[in-house]
Amino acid sequence: MTDAGSSFCPECGDPVDSVGGDGATRREQSLCDSCYFAAFDLVDAPDTIEVMVCARCGAVHRGNRWVDIGADDYVDVAVAETTEALGVHLEAEDVDWEVRPEKLDDNTVRMHATFTGVVRDTHRTEQVAVTVKVSRQTCQRCGRIAGESYASTVQVRAVGRDPTSEETDRAAELAHRIVADMEATGDREAFVTEIGDAESGTDIKLSTTKIGLKLARKLVEEFGGDFEDHETLITEDDDGNEVYRVTYAVRLPEFVPGDVVDIAADDGGPVLVQSNHGNLKGVRVTTGEPYEASFEDGDSPDARKLGAVADATEATVVTVEDDAAIQILDPDTYEAQTVARPDYVDPDASTVPALKSRAGLHVLPDA
């Protein structure tokens, strides 16, 4: 006869608490601790794991896709894959584990793992060894990069001039930044295929049309101008769908900040360009008054370039004659000349930056 509140273990017949213990089924719950632990595995682990790793970028093939796991070497890959493959018993609590990798050769790592946990108020420890075999492959992305695959080209050009080194360098920087942002979201199709000099500008080949469109829009947003896109049919895919490459032709404005221009049919004096987004904006170098091109003229008013801030030289101030005139020494002849005094000129300045052009001698703002 058993005490009230007790029953028998169905496996060995020993009395057990009728409340029962842990277990996934009623039979497991009715087992005594000895019989329960006799068939208990704290950890479910495979003997061997085979993993494909891209030899170029370190991505791991899981299921039907490649996954970037940020591993520095194959040992890190083995740790990550072992972690994915191991299963800990659902009844275990306060589980902790540590792993010791043993590199057997360049392609094989044996993972020695020790697990601890609490089951049925009993501290349990279990050790497992998993052999991870690594095979080197090339992922689809790296294959496309090696094959110089691209879906779009951004042509960076400018109206009436070549793009500046600042503009082309910035275009390359933006391309890499857009790709990095897309990679950070898990997009493995994003990459810069090639950046190369072209006649009157630079060409940037990109892996997708989405990146090309983003770059074209960003360049226009930052530098002004506009762009057009043109599709070219290159092939058909396996399903018979037409595959196109897209060229985004970016045209930057003719005038850039720092240029000094003479506006046609305008007698207000030359303009120092300060911005050219949407429409040209600047300041008159004769008076210091602001200038803004009309909506119709936009960023390309009828004008000619006289020079740039970089072309200016320091000229000695002889005297400030009045609010509208200042006398300075000609930077070339050193003869005293009276020129227009814009309101940005400091009356106490001993020298001023001056630009000499076909339109005469003009004082520019200090840099």
Coordinates of C-alpha atoms in Angstrom, one line a residue, residues 37-285:
F37 CA 16.7 11.0 -16.7
A38 CA 17.7 7.6 -18.1
A39 CA 16.0 8.7 -21.4
F40 CA 16.6 12.4 -21.0
D41 CA 18.9 14.5 -23.4
L42 CA 19.5 18.0 -22.3
V43 CA 20.8 18.9 -25.7
D44 CA 19.8 17.7 -29.2
A45 CA 22.8 18.1 -31.4
P46 CA 23.8 16.6 -34.8
D47 CA 27.1 14.7 -35.1
T48 CA 28.1 16.6 -38.2
I49 CA 27.2 19.9 -39.8
E50 CA 28.1 20.7 -43.4
V51 CA 28.1 24.4 -44.3
M52 CA 28.7 26.2 -47.5
V53 CA 30.7 29.5 -47.1
C54 CA 31.4 32.1 -49.8
A55 CA 35.1 32.2 -50.2
R56 CA 34.9 35.9 -51.2
C57 CA 32.6 37.6 -48.7
G58 CA 32.1 35.0 -45.9
A59 CA 28.3 34.6 -46.4
V60 CA 26.8 31.3 -45.3
H61 CA 24.3 29.3 -47.4
R62 CA 21.1 28.5 -45.4
G63 CA 18.1 26.9 -47.0
N64 CA 17.9 28.5 -50.5
R65 CA 19.6 31.7 -49.8
W66 CA 23.0 33.2 -48.7
V67 CA 23.1 35.0 -45.4
D68 CA 25.7 37.5 -44.1
I69 CA 26.6 36.6 -40.6
G70 CA 29.6 38.9 -40.1
A71 CA 32.1 36.1 -39.4
D72 CA 35.8 36.9 -39.5
D73 CA 37.0 33.3 -40.1
Y74 CA 35.7 29.8 -40.4
V75 CA 35.9 29.2 -36.7
D76 CA 33.3 32.0 -36.3
V77 CA 31.2 30.4 -39.0
A78 CA 31.4 27.0 -37.1
V79 CA 30.3 28.7 -33.9
A80 CA 27.4 30.4 -35.6
E81 CA 26.2 27.3 -37.4
T82 CA 26.5 25.1 -34.3
T83 CA 24.4 27.6 -32.3
E84 CA 21.7 27.5 -35.0
A85 CA 21.7 23.6 -35.1
L86 CA 21.6 22.9 -31.3
G87 CA 18.4 22.4 -29.5
V88 CA 17.9 22.6 -25.7
H89 CA 15.2 20.5 -24.0
L90 CA 12.1 22.6 -23.4
E91 CA 11.8 21.5 -19.7
A92 CA 15.3 22.8 -18.9
E93 CA 15.6 26.0 -16.9
D94 CA 18.6 28.4 -16.2
V95 CA 20.4 27.0 -19.2
D96 CA 24.0 28.1 -19.8
W97 CA 26.6 26.8 -22.2
E98 CA 30.1 27.3 -23.3
V99 CA 31.9 26.1 -26.4
R100 CA 35.5 25.3 -27.2
P101 CA 36.3 25.1 -31.0
E102 CA 39.1 22.8 -32.1
K103 CA 40.3 23.5 -35.7
L104 CA 41.2 20.1 -37.2
D105 CA 42.2 21.5 -40.6
D106 CA 41.4 24.4 -42.9
N107 CA 37.9 23.1 -43.6
T108 CA 37.0 21.3 -40.4
V109 CA 36.2 22.5 -36.9
R110 CA 35.1 20.3 -34.0
M111 CA 33.0 22.1 -31.5
H112 CA 33.2 20.9 -27.9
A113 CA 30.1 22.3 -26.1
T114 CA 29.2 22.0 -22.4
F115 CA 25.6 22.7 -21.3
T116 CA 24.2 23.1 -17.9
G117 CA 20.6 23.5 -16.8
V118 CA 18.1 22.7 -14.1
V119 CA 15.4 20.0 -14.7
R120 CA 13.1 18.7 -12.0
D121 CA 15.0 20.8 -9.5
T122 CA 18.1 18.8 -10.5
H123 CA 21.3 20.4 -11.9
R124 CA 22.2 18.7 -15.1
T125 CA 25.4 18.9 -17.2
E126 CA 25.9 17.5 -20.7
Q127 CA 28.7 17.6 -23.2
V128 CA 28.4 17.3 -26.9
A129 CA 30.9 17.3 -29.8
V130 CA 29.8 18.5 -33.2
T131 CA 32.0 18.4 -36.3
V132 CA 31.5 21.3 -38.7
K133 CA 32.7 20.8 -42.3
V134 CA 33.1 23.9 -44.4
S135 CA 33.1 23.9 -48.2
R136 CA 34.1 27.0 -50.1
Q137 CA 31.7 28.3 -52.7
T138 CA 31.0 31.5 -54.5
C139 CA 27.7 33.2 -53.6
Q140 CA 25.4 34.7 -56.3
R141 CA 26.3 38.2 -55.3
C142 CA 30.1 37.7 -55.5
G143 CA 29.6 35.9 -58.8
R144 CA 27.8 38.9 -60.2
I145 CA 30.5 41.2 -58.9
A146 CA 33.2 39.1 -60.4
G147 CA 31.3 39.0 -63.7
E148 CA 31.0 42.9 -63.6
S149 CA 27.2 42.6 -63.8
Y150 CA 25.2 45.8 -63.7
A151 CA 21.7 47.0 -64.3
S152 CA 22.1 50.8 -64.4
T153 CA 24.6 53.4 -65.3
V154 CA 24.6 57.0 -63.9
Q155 CA 26.3 59.4 -66.3
V156 CA 27.5 62.5 -64.4
R157 CA 27.8 65.4 -66.8
A158 CA 27.4 69.2 -66.6
V159 CA 26.0 71.8 -69.0
G160 CA 28.7 73.7 -70.9
R161 CA 31.6 72.4 -68.7
D162 CA 33.1 69.3 -67.2
P163 CA 32.0 68.3 -63.7
T164 CA 34.4 69.4 -61.0
S165 CA 36.5 66.9 -59.1
E166 CA 34.3 67.8 -56.0
E167 CA 31.2 66.8 -57.9
T168 CA 32.6 63.5 -59.3
D169 CA 34.1 62.5 -56.0
R170 CA 30.9 63.3 -54.2
A171 CA 29.0 61.2 -56.8
A172 CA 31.2 58.2 -56.0
E173 CA 30.9 58.8 -52.3
L174 CA 27.1 58.9 -52.6
A175 CA 27.0 55.7 -54.7
H176 CA 28.9 53.8 -52.0
R177 CA 26.8 55.3 -49.2
I178 CA 23.5 54.3 -50.9
V179 CA 24.9 50.7 -51.4
A180 CA 26.1 50.6 -47.7
D181 CA 22.6 51.7 -46.5
M182 CA 20.9 49.1 -48.6
E183 CA 23.3 46.4 -47.5
A184 CA 22.6 47.3 -43.8
T185 CA 18.9 46.4 -44.4
G186 CA 20.0 43.0 -45.7
D187 CA 19.9 43.7 -49.5
R188 CA 22.6 41.4 -50.9
E189 CA 21.9 42.6 -54.5
A190 CA 23.3 46.1 -53.9
F191 CA 26.9 46.8 -55.0
V192 CA 28.9 49.3 -57.1
T193 CA 30.2 47.5 -60.2
E194 CA 32.5 50.2 -61.6
I195 CA 33.3 53.9 -61.4
G196 CA 35.2 55.2 -64.4
D197 CA 36.2 58.4 -66.2
A198 CA 34.3 59.1 -69.3
E199 CA 34.3 61.9 -71.9
S200 CA 33.2 65.1 -70.1
G201 CA 32.4 63.4 -66.9
T202 CA 32.2 60.1 -65.0
D203 CA 30.1 56.9 -65.4
I204 CA 29.0 54.9 -62.4
K205 CA 27.7 51.3 -63.0
L206 CA 25.4 49.9 -60.4
S207 CA 23.9 46.5 -59.7
T208 CA 20.2 47.6 -59.7
T209 CA 18.1 50.2 -61.3
K210 CA 16.8 51.2 -57.9
I211 CA 20.3 52.3 -56.8
G212 CA 20.8 54.2 -60.1
L213 CA 17.6 56.1 -59.6
K214 CA 18.4 56.9 -56.0
L215 CA 21.9 58.2 -57.0
A216 CA 20.5 60.4 -59.8
R217 CA 17.9 62.0 -57.5
K218 CA 20.5 62.6 -54.8
L219 CA 22.9 64.3 -57.2
V220 CA 20.2 66.6 -58.5
E221 CA 19.0 67.3 -54.9
E222 CA 22.6 68.2 -53.8
F223 CA 24.0 70.0 -56.9
G224 CA 20.9 71.1 -58.9
G225 CA 20.3 70.3 -62.5
D226 CA 18.1 67.4 -63.8
F227 CA 18.3 63.9 -65.2
E228 CA 16.7 61.7 -67.8
D229 CA 16.5 57.9 -68.0
H230 CA 16.8 55.6 -71.0
E231 CA 16.1 51.9 -71.1
T232 CA 18.0 49.4 -73.3
L233 CA 16.8 45.8 -73.8
I234 CA 19.7 43.4 -73.2
T235 CA 18.1 39.9 -72.9
E236 CA 15.3 37.8 -71.6
D237 CA 15.3 35.8 -68.4
D238 CA 14.5 32.1 -68.0
D239 CA 10.8 33.0 -67.8
G240 CA 10.8 35.0 -71.0
N241 CA 10.6 38.4 -69.3
E242 CA 12.5 41.2 -70.9
V243 CA 15.6 42.4 -69.0
Y244 CA 16.6 46.1 -69.4
R245 CA 19.5 48.2 -68.4
V246 CA 18.7 51.8 -67.5
T247 CA 21.0 54.8 -68.1
Y248 CA 20.4 57.8 -65.9
A249 CA 21.9 60.9 -67.6
V250 CA 22.5 63.5 -64.9
R251 CA 23.1 67.1 -66.2
L252 CA 24.5 69.4 -63.5
P253 CA 24.0 73.2 -63.9
E254 CA 26.5 75.2 -65.9
F255 CA 27.3 77.5 -63.0
V256 CA 28.3 76.4 -59.5
P257 CA 28.7 78.3 -56.2
G258 CA 31.8 80.5 -56.4
D259 CA 31.4 81.4 -60.1
V260 CA 31.1 85.0 -61.0
V261 CA 28.8 85.5 -64.0
D262 CA 27.5 88.3 -66.2
I263 CA 23.7 87.9 -66.8
A264 CA 22.6 88.8 -70.3
A265 CA 20.1 91.7 -70.7
D266 CA 20.8 92.7 -67.1
D267 CA 22.5 95.9 -66.1
G268 CA 22.6 95.3 -62.4
G269 CA 26.3 94.1 -62.5
P270 CA 28.0 90.7 -62.3
V271 CA 26.7 88.1 -59.8
L272 CA 28.6 85.8 -57.5
V273 CA 26.8 82.5 -57.5
Q274 CA 25.9 81.2 -54.1
S275 CA 23.4 78.5 -54.9
N276 CA 22.0 76.8 -57.9
H277 CA 19.2 74.6 -56.6
G278 CA 16.0 75.1 -58.6
N279 CA 17.1 78.5 -59.8
L280 CA 20.4 80.5 -59.6
K281 CA 20.9 82.6 -56.5
G282 CA 23.7 84.9 -55.6
V283 CA 24.9 88.4 -54.7
R284 CA 25.7 91.4 -56.9
V285 CA 29.5 92.1 -56.8

